[in-house]
mmCIF file of C-alpha atoms in Angstrom:
data_model
loop_
_atom_site.group_PDB
_atom_site.id
_atom_site.type_symbol
_atom_site.label_atom_id
_atom_site.label_comp_id
_atom_site.label_asym_id
_atom_site.label_seq_id
_atom_site.Cartn_x
_atom_site.Cartn_y
_atom_site.Cartn_z
ATOM 1 C CA MET J 1 42.721 19.217 76.622
ATOM 2 C CA THR J 2 44.400 22.115 77.950
ATOM 3 C CA THR J 3 43.212 25.476 76.842
ATOM 4 C CA GLN J 4 45.690 27.423 74.401
ATOM 5 C CA PHE J 5 45.424 31.081 75.508
ATOM 6 C CA HIS J 6 46.099 33.631 72.969
ATOM 7 C CA GLY J 7 45.315 37.071 71.914
ATOM 8 C CA ILE J 8 43.560 39.771 73.881
ATOM 9 C CA ILE J 9 42.991 38.855 77.475
ATOM 10 C CA GLY J 10 40.629 41.023 79.451
ATOM 11 C CA TYR J 11 40.893 41.790 82.936
ATOM 12 C CA THR J 12 37.454 42.193 84.542
ATOM 13 C CA ILE J 13 36.758 44.894 87.428
ATOM 14 C CA THR J 14 35.177 43.894 90.652
ATOM 15 C CA PRO J 15 31.992 46.790 91.225
ATOM 16 C CA PHE J 16 30.959 48.039 94.186
ATOM 17 C CA THR J 17 27.872 49.468 95.527
ATOM 18 C CA SER J 18 27.946 53.590 95.984
ATOM 19 C CA ASP J 19 28.856 53.176 99.675
ATOM 20 C CA GLY J 20 31.770 50.605 98.706
ATOM 21 C CA GLN J 21 30.576 48.021 101.253
ATOM 22 C CA HIS J 22 29.049 45.073 99.014
ATOM 23 C CA LEU J 23 29.848 43.805 95.666
ATOM 24 C CA ASP J 24 27.608 44.844 92.695
ATOM 25 C CA LEU J 25 27.304 41.281 90.740
ATOM 26 C CA ALA J 26 24.275 43.009 88.498
ATOM 27 C CA ALA J 27 27.147 45.506 87.235
ATOM 28 C CA LEU J 28 29.785 42.835 87.143
ATOM 29 C CA GLY J 29 27.475 40.431 84.848
ATOM 30 C CA LEU J 30 27.253 43.897 82.400
ATOM 31 C CA SER J 31 30.855 44.380 82.181
ATOM 32 C CA ILE J 32 31.556 40.966 81.502
ATOM 33 C CA ASP J 33 29.113 40.831 78.652
ATOM 34 C CA ARG J 34 30.807 43.896 77.267
ATOM 35 C CA LEU J 35 34.087 42.369 77.261
ATOM 36 C CA ILE J 36 32.681 39.423 75.299
ATOM 37 C CA ALA J 37 30.720 41.587 73.234
ATOM 38 C CA GLY J 38 34.353 43.460 72.512
ATOM 39 C CA GLY J 39 35.428 40.108 71.092
ATOM 40 C CA VAL J 40 38.375 39.277 73.893
ATOM 41 C CA HIS J 41 39.962 35.652 73.317
ATOM 42 C CA ALA J 42 39.796 34.977 77.170
ATOM 43 C CA ILE J 43 38.778 36.810 80.639
ATOM 44 C CA ALA J 44 40.898 37.011 83.747
ATOM 45 C CA PRO J 45 38.723 37.977 86.722
ATOM 46 C CA LEU J 46 39.991 39.283 89.945
ATOM 47 C CA GLY J 47 43.594 40.211 89.045
ATOM 48 C CA SER J 48 44.973 43.944 89.660
ATOM 49 C CA THR J 49 42.036 45.465 88.093
ATOM 50 C CA GLY J 50 39.506 43.385 89.882
ATOM 51 C CA GLU J 51 41.176 44.347 93.091
ATOM 52 C CA GLY J 52 41.220 40.895 94.255
ATOM 53 C CA ALA J 53 43.851 41.918 97.025
ATOM 54 C CA TYR J 54 41.000 44.154 98.433
ATOM 55 C CA LEU J 55 38.219 41.444 98.674
ATOM 56 C CA SER J 56 37.306 39.175 101.861
ATOM 57 C CA ASP J 57 37.641 35.726 101.249
ATOM 58 C CA GLN J 58 33.937 35.651 101.290
ATOM 59 C CA GLU J 59 33.465 38.597 98.532
ATOM 60 C CA TRP J 60 36.184 36.829 96.710
ATOM 61 C CA ASP J 61 34.701 33.363 96.314
ATOM 62 C CA GLN J 62 31.505 35.147 95.518
ATOM 63 C CA ALA J 63 32.940 37.277 92.705
ATOM 64 C CA THR J 64 34.608 34.073 91.006
ATOM 65 C CA GLU J 65 31.558 32.146 91.509
ATOM 66 C CA PHE J 66 29.616 34.625 89.974
ATOM 67 C CA SER J 67 32.190 35.271 86.887
ATOM 68 C CA LEU J 68 32.770 31.788 86.014
ATOM 69 C CA ALA J 69 28.935 31.138 86.201
ATOM 70 C CA HIS J 70 28.306 34.300 83.954
ATOM 71 C CA ILE J 71 31.027 33.779 81.589
ATOM 72 C CA ALA J 72 29.663 30.130 81.227
ATOM 73 C CA GLY J 73 32.216 28.908 78.937
ATOM 74 C CA ARG J 74 31.819 31.591 76.188
ATOM 75 C CA VAL J 75 35.495 32.521 76.324
ATOM 76 C CA PRO J 76 38.265 30.898 78.407
ATOM 77 C CA THR J 77 39.140 32.022 81.933
ATOM 78 C CA ILE J 78 42.020 32.532 83.850
ATOM 79 C CA VAL J 79 41.450 33.387 87.851
ATOM 80 C CA SER J 80 44.237 35.291 89.606
ATOM 81 C CA VAL J 81 44.161 33.155 92.687
ATOM 82 C CA SER J 82 47.364 35.273 94.400
ATOM 83 C CA ASP J 83 47.415 35.384 98.048
ATOM 84 C CA LEU J 84 50.073 36.251 100.875
ATOM 85 C CA THR J 85 50.192 32.823 102.113
ATOM 86 C CA THR J 86 50.766 29.445 100.140
ATOM 87 C CA ALA J 87 47.693 27.831 101.840
ATOM 88 C CA GLY J 88 45.435 30.852 100.914
ATOM 89 C CA ALA J 89 46.524 30.614 97.331
ATOM 90 C CA ILE J 90 45.977 26.819 97.452
ATOM 91 C CA ARG J 91 42.420 27.690 98.723
ATOM 92 C CA ARG J 92 41.832 29.902 95.744
ATOM 93 C CA ALA J 93 43.088 27.870 93.286
ATOM 94 C CA ARG J 94 40.978 24.951 94.384
ATOM 95 C CA PHE J 95 37.721 26.706 94.781
ATOM 96 C CA ALA J 96 38.684 28.512 90.929
ATOM 97 C CA GLN J 97 38.949 24.610 89.404
ATOM 98 C CA ALA J 98 36.060 23.349 91.171
ATOM 99 C CA HIS J 99 33.826 26.140 89.418
ATOM 100 C CA GLY J 100 35.118 25.512 86.140
ATOM 101 C CA ALA J 101 38.124 28.081 85.677
ATOM 102 C CA ASP J 102 40.297 26.999 82.505
ATOM 103 C CA ALA J 103 43.565 28.067 84.269
ATOM 104 C CA VAL J 104 44.901 30.118 87.407
ATOM 105 C CA MET J 105 47.190 33.130 87.496
ATOM 106 C CA VAL J 106 49.727 32.982 90.624
ATOM 107 C CA LEU J 107 51.625 36.436 91.692
ATOM 108 C CA PRO J 108 53.805 35.612 94.514
ATOM 109 C CA THR J 109 52.831 38.181 96.653
ATOM 110 C CA ALA J 110 54.562 38.929 100.011
ATOM 111 C CA TYR J 111 55.371 41.018 103.076
ATOM 112 C CA TRP J 112 58.957 39.614 103.580
ATOM 113 C CA LYS J 113 61.018 39.234 100.648
ATOM 114 C CA LEU J 114 61.055 35.872 99.503
ATOM 115 C CA SER J 115 64.311 33.882 98.547
ATOM 116 C CA GLU J 116 64.136 31.900 94.888
ATOM 117 C CA ALA J 117 63.757 28.570 97.135
ATOM 118 C CA GLU J 118 60.645 29.865 99.005
ATOM 119 C CA ILE J 119 59.210 31.162 95.394
ATOM 120 C CA PHE J 120 59.707 27.877 93.828
ATOM 121 C CA ALA J 121 58.287 26.238 96.837
ATOM 122 C CA HIS J 122 54.895 28.565 96.755
ATOM 123 C CA TYR J 123 54.401 27.398 92.991
ATOM 124 C CA GLN J 124 55.379 23.866 93.652
ATOM 125 C CA ALA J 125 52.537 23.611 96.440
ATOM 126 C CA ILE J 126 49.948 25.470 94.276
ATOM 127 C CA GLY J 127 50.784 23.144 91.511
ATOM 128 C CA ALA J 128 50.190 19.900 93.308
ATOM 129 C CA SER J 129 46.933 21.119 94.531
ATOM 130 C CA ILE J 130 45.251 21.705 91.319
ATOM 131 C CA ASN J 131 45.323 19.752 88.020
ATOM 132 C CA ILE J 132 44.602 22.884 85.918
ATOM 133 C CA PRO J 133 47.348 25.326 83.953
ATOM 134 C CA ILE J 134 48.929 27.866 85.974
ATOM 135 C CA MET J 135 49.959 31.108 84.478
ATOM 136 C CA LEU J 136 53.313 32.302 86.505
ATOM 137 C CA TYR J 137 52.824 36.067 86.794
ATOM 138 C CA ASN J 138 55.924 38.411 87.726
ATOM 139 C CA ASN J 139 55.175 41.976 88.550
ATOM 140 C CA PRO J 140 57.268 43.326 90.927
ATOM 141 C CA ALA J 141 55.669 46.832 91.072
ATOM 142 C CA THR J 142 53.039 45.324 92.890
ATOM 143 C CA SER J 143 54.200 42.157 94.561
ATOM 144 C CA GLY J 144 57.771 43.238 95.853
ATOM 145 C CA THR J 145 58.786 39.864 94.174
ATOM 146 C CA ASP J 146 61.084 40.063 91.059
ATOM 147 C CA MET J 147 61.968 36.372 89.636
ATOM 148 C CA SER J 148 64.791 36.195 86.933
ATOM 149 C CA VAL J 149 64.243 34.555 83.624
ATOM 150 C CA GLU J 150 66.001 31.652 84.880
ATOM 151 C CA LEU J 151 64.448 31.372 88.099
ATOM 152 C CA ILE J 152 60.936 31.523 86.015
ATOM 153 C CA LEU J 153 61.973 28.817 83.622
ATOM 154 C CA ARG J 154 63.148 26.659 86.155
ATOM 155 C CA ILE J 155 59.502 26.782 87.759
ATOM 156 C CA VAL J 156 58.136 26.043 84.308
ATOM 157 C CA ARG J 157 60.270 23.246 83.990
ATOM 158 C CA GLU J 158 60.087 21.461 87.376
ATOM 159 C CA VAL J 159 56.198 22.266 88.062
ATOM 160 C CA GLU J 160 54.445 20.274 85.457
ATOM 161 C CA ASN J 161 51.010 22.391 85.256
ATOM 162 C CA VAL J 162 53.108 25.911 85.052
ATOM 163 C CA THR J 163 52.707 26.283 81.604
ATOM 164 C CA MET J 164 52.732 30.302 80.880
ATOM 165 C CA VAL J 165 54.314 33.150 81.985
ATOM 166 C CA LYS J 166 53.017 36.683 82.126
ATOM 167 C CA GLU J 167 55.643 39.413 82.075
ATOM 168 C CA SER J 168 54.875 42.999 83.526
ATOM 169 C CA THR J 169 58.109 44.616 84.301
ATOM 170 C CA GLY J 170 57.932 46.344 81.120
ATOM 171 C CA ASP J 171 61.577 45.212 80.107
ATOM 172 C CA ILE J 172 61.575 43.814 76.975
ATOM 173 C CA GLN J 173 64.859 42.659 77.095
ATOM 174 C CA ARG J 174 63.288 39.776 79.816
ATOM 175 C CA MET J 175 60.472 38.641 76.786
ATOM 176 C CA HIS J 176 63.632 38.262 74.281
ATOM 177 C CA LYS J 177 65.435 36.399 77.323
ATOM 178 C CA LEU J 178 62.234 34.290 77.916
ATOM 179 C CA GLN J 179 62.264 33.379 74.030
ATOM 180 C CA LEU J 180 65.926 32.896 73.932
ATOM 181 C CA LEU J 181 66.378 30.869 76.968
ATOM 182 C CA GLY J 182 63.248 29.134 76.724
ATOM 183 C CA GLU J 183 63.853 27.946 73.167
ATOM 184 C CA GLY J 184 60.506 29.112 71.874
ATOM 185 C CA LYS J 185 58.618 27.194 74.075
ATOM 186 C CA VAL J 186 57.209 28.770 76.841
ATOM 187 C CA PRO J 187 54.077 30.998 75.855
ATOM 188 C CA PHE J 188 54.474 34.199 77.454
ATOM 189 C CA TYR J 189 51.930 37.210 77.465
ATOM 190 C CA ASN J 190 52.291 41.176 77.912
ATOM 191 C CA GLY J 191 51.111 42.475 81.128
ATOM 192 C CA CYS J 192 52.560 45.826 80.582
ATOM 193 C CA ASN J 193 50.082 48.054 78.191
ATOM 194 C CA PRO J 194 52.668 50.478 76.845
ATOM 195 C CA MET J 195 54.778 47.647 75.518
ATOM 196 C CA ALA J 196 51.918 45.782 73.667
ATOM 197 C CA LEU J 197 53.483 46.254 70.275
ATOM 198 C CA GLU J 198 57.136 45.362 71.274
ATOM 199 C CA ALA J 199 55.697 42.205 73.024
ATOM 200 C CA PHE J 200 53.949 41.143 70.456
ATOM 201 C CA ILE J 201 56.932 41.283 68.206
ATOM 202 C CA ALA J 202 59.105 39.826 70.465
ATOM 203 C CA GLY J 203 57.059 36.695 70.158
ATOM 204 C CA ALA J 204 54.138 37.179 72.999
ATOM 205 C CA SER J 205 51.412 34.962 72.511
ATOM 206 C CA GLY J 206 48.985 37.293 74.128
ATOM 207 C CA TRP J 207 48.179 40.850 75.676
ATOM 208 C CA CYS J 208 46.521 40.885 79.189
ATOM 209 C CA THR J 209 44.748 44.221 79.337
ATOM 210 C CA ALA J 210 42.219 46.288 81.315
ATOM 211 C CA ALA J 211 41.992 48.555 78.327
ATOM 212 C CA ALA J 212 39.721 45.862 76.746
ATOM 213 C CA ASN J 213 37.046 47.233 79.275
ATOM 214 C CA LEU J 214 37.306 50.649 77.346
ATOM 215 C CA ILE J 215 39.005 50.115 73.620
ATOM 216 C CA PRO J 216 38.188 46.579 72.600
ATOM 217 C CA GLU J 217 38.164 47.314 68.954
ATOM 218 C CA LEU J 218 41.692 48.963 69.062
ATOM 219 C CA ASN J 219 43.061 46.143 71.211
ATOM 220 C CA GLN J 220 41.680 43.866 68.409
ATOM 221 C CA SER J 221 43.127 45.616 65.918
ATOM 222 C CA LEU J 222 46.359 45.590 67.338
ATOM 223 C CA TYR J 223 46.463 41.773 67.651
ATOM 224 C CA LYS J 224 45.183 41.352 64.181
ATOM 225 C CA ALA J 225 47.671 43.431 62.317
ATOM 226 C CA VAL J 226 50.155 41.469 64.502
ATOM 227 C CA VAL J 227 48.975 38.162 63.485
ATOM 228 C CA ALA J 228 48.790 38.887 59.567
ATOM 229 C CA ASN J 229 52.358 40.503 59.806
ATOM 230 C CA ASP J 230 51.331 43.647 58.712
ATOM 231 C CA LEU J 231 53.717 45.794 60.865
ATOM 232 C CA GLU J 232 52.569 49.266 59.332
ATOM 233 C CA THR J 233 48.846 49.037 60.309
ATOM 234 C CA ALA J 234 50.150 47.304 63.863
ATOM 235 C CA LYS J 235 52.190 50.588 64.710
ATOM 236 C CA THR J 236 49.432 53.049 63.656
ATOM 237 C CA VAL J 237 46.773 51.392 65.774
ATOM 238 C CA PHE J 238 49.260 51.110 68.567
ATOM 239 C CA TYR J 239 50.464 54.440 68.725
ATOM 240 C CA ARG J 240 46.813 55.888 68.372
ATOM 241 C CA GLN J 241 46.069 54.229 71.646
ATOM 242 C CA LEU J 242 49.250 54.362 73.683
ATOM 243 C CA PRO J 243 47.787 58.032 75.411
ATOM 244 C CA LEU J 244 45.165 55.806 76.585
ATOM 245 C CA LEU J 245 47.548 53.110 77.612
ATOM 246 C CA ASP J 246 50.037 55.303 79.111
ATOM 247 C CA PHE J 247 46.962 57.093 81.373
ATOM 248 C CA ILE J 248 45.771 53.754 82.322
ATOM 249 C CA LEU J 249 49.018 52.575 83.709
ATOM 250 C CA LYS J 250 49.786 55.804 85.368
ATOM 251 C CA ALA J 251 46.923 56.820 87.128
ATOM 252 C CA GLY J 252 45.936 53.149 88.135
ATOM 253 C CA LEU J 253 43.983 50.392 86.637
ATOM 254 C CA PRO J 254 40.960 50.250 89.003
ATOM 255 C CA ALA J 255 40.730 53.891 89.057
ATOM 256 C CA THR J 256 40.578 54.551 85.589
ATOM 257 C CA VAL J 257 38.791 51.594 84.160
ATOM 258 C CA LYS J 258 35.998 52.290 86.537
ATOM 259 C CA ALA J 259 35.618 56.022 85.774
ATOM 260 C CA GLY J 260 36.097 55.053 81.921
ATOM 261 C CA LEU J 261 33.312 52.509 82.180
ATOM 262 C CA ALA J 262 31.100 55.231 84.201
ATOM 263 C CA ILE J 263 31.938 57.665 81.266
ATOM 264 C CA ASP J 264 30.812 55.138 78.609
ATOM 265 C CA GLY J 265 27.353 54.530 80.562
ATOM 266 C CA LEU J 266 28.052 51.873 83.115
ATOM 267 C CA PRO J 267 28.460 52.947 86.696
ATOM 268 C CA VAL J 268 30.622 50.124 89.023
ATOM 269 C CA GLY J 269 31.273 52.249 91.909
ATOM 270 C CA GLU J 270 34.582 53.601 93.028
ATOM 271 C CA PRO J 271 37.839 51.365 93.950
ATOM 272 C CA ARG J 272 38.029 50.150 97.374
ATOM 273 C CA ARG J 273 40.143 52.124 99.884
ATOM 274 C CA PRO J 274 42.424 53.064 100.264
ATOM 275 C CA VAL J 275 42.740 53.267 96.709
ATOM 276 C CA PHE J 276 41.208 56.656 95.433
ATOM 277 C CA ALA J 277 38.809 57.258 92.807
ATOM 278 C CA LEU J 278 39.877 59.347 89.590
ATOM 279 C CA ASN J 279 39.865 62.957 90.467
ATOM 280 C CA GLN J 280 37.720 65.387 88.276
ATOM 281 C CA ALA J 281 40.802 66.643 86.435
ATOM 282 C CA GLY J 282 41.556 62.646 86.030
ATOM 283 C CA LYS J 283 37.949 62.126 84.617
ATOM 284 C CA ASP J 284 37.980 65.054 82.387
ATOM 285 C CA HIS J 285 41.543 63.873 80.834
ATOM 286 C CA LEU J 286 40.117 60.467 80.372
ATOM 287 C CA ARG J 287 36.995 61.536 78.713
ATOM 288 C CA GLN J 288 39.020 63.680 76.251
ATOM 289 C CA LEU J 289 41.462 60.645 75.676
ATOM 290 C CA MET J 290 38.384 58.413 75.185
ATOM 291 C CA ALA J 291 36.497 61.108 72.995
ATOM 292 C CA ASN J 292 39.792 61.389 70.767
ATOM 293 C CA LEU J 293 39.867 57.364 70.288
ATOM 294 C CA LEU J 294 36.091 57.574 68.911
ATOM 295 C CA THR J 295 36.946 59.934 65.981
ATOM 296 C CA PRO J 296 38.007 58.063 62.778
ATOM 297 C CA ASP J 297 41.968 57.947 62.384
ATOM 298 C CA ARG J 298 42.506 59.417 58.820
ATOM 299 C CA HIS J 299 45.403 57.160 58.471
ATOM 300 C CA ALA J 300 43.519 53.952 59.674
#
């Protein structure tokens, strides 16, 4: 039976030791437990927040195997298997499936600009190599590849196990177009934190977010209000968390989330170079944003 993904999908970080040379699996386990305790509906290891692009193949395998074993079916899982080459993505997809992933996420990263035919063939080859669902991920800011709604829907129609779309351009019109041209039959998920409210109103099935590491209760409150069709509460809850959501996006997901976890008592190391850790001014600002969200909202 295919897993139906919905709600808050939390991204894991990938903790490193203090010298940045090794994975810190104990800290990874604690961060996963924290996400599950925060009520996420699913977990997505090794995406942008998880620095999957900065891991060796051995590290990627180690982090994937550990994450899936530690989650142990407590919530559904979507492993990001993106790689520069089709062969590399296939290898990762097969590895994730073999170790119990419920689905995989594929972002077509590239050095050379890919044609639509090349993008289609990439998904087609990955789809043929596994028998679990694929979440197509469109994020041109990180991949350098922007897929049109028409191409996305063609891939969904013609590659049987591409069954979900994560849209991270921050363009709400694309989400409306996905709903319209897809006739409401293609589940799509928001990947742009500041667009969470608009995306849910546009029909998003879920919100893929690194913020669940830091403010899970507020993320859940937004989703519950949307499900209850309580737009006024949804607006209040969303705008309360928006300053932090904006900061996470603008200051960089691994840097902000890792700094936020350290502020909250879980040291997980710094991002892997060339990505810098948050500077002191950034940490001070993040600390204040998080402290503000611990103060009860008189309007809530």
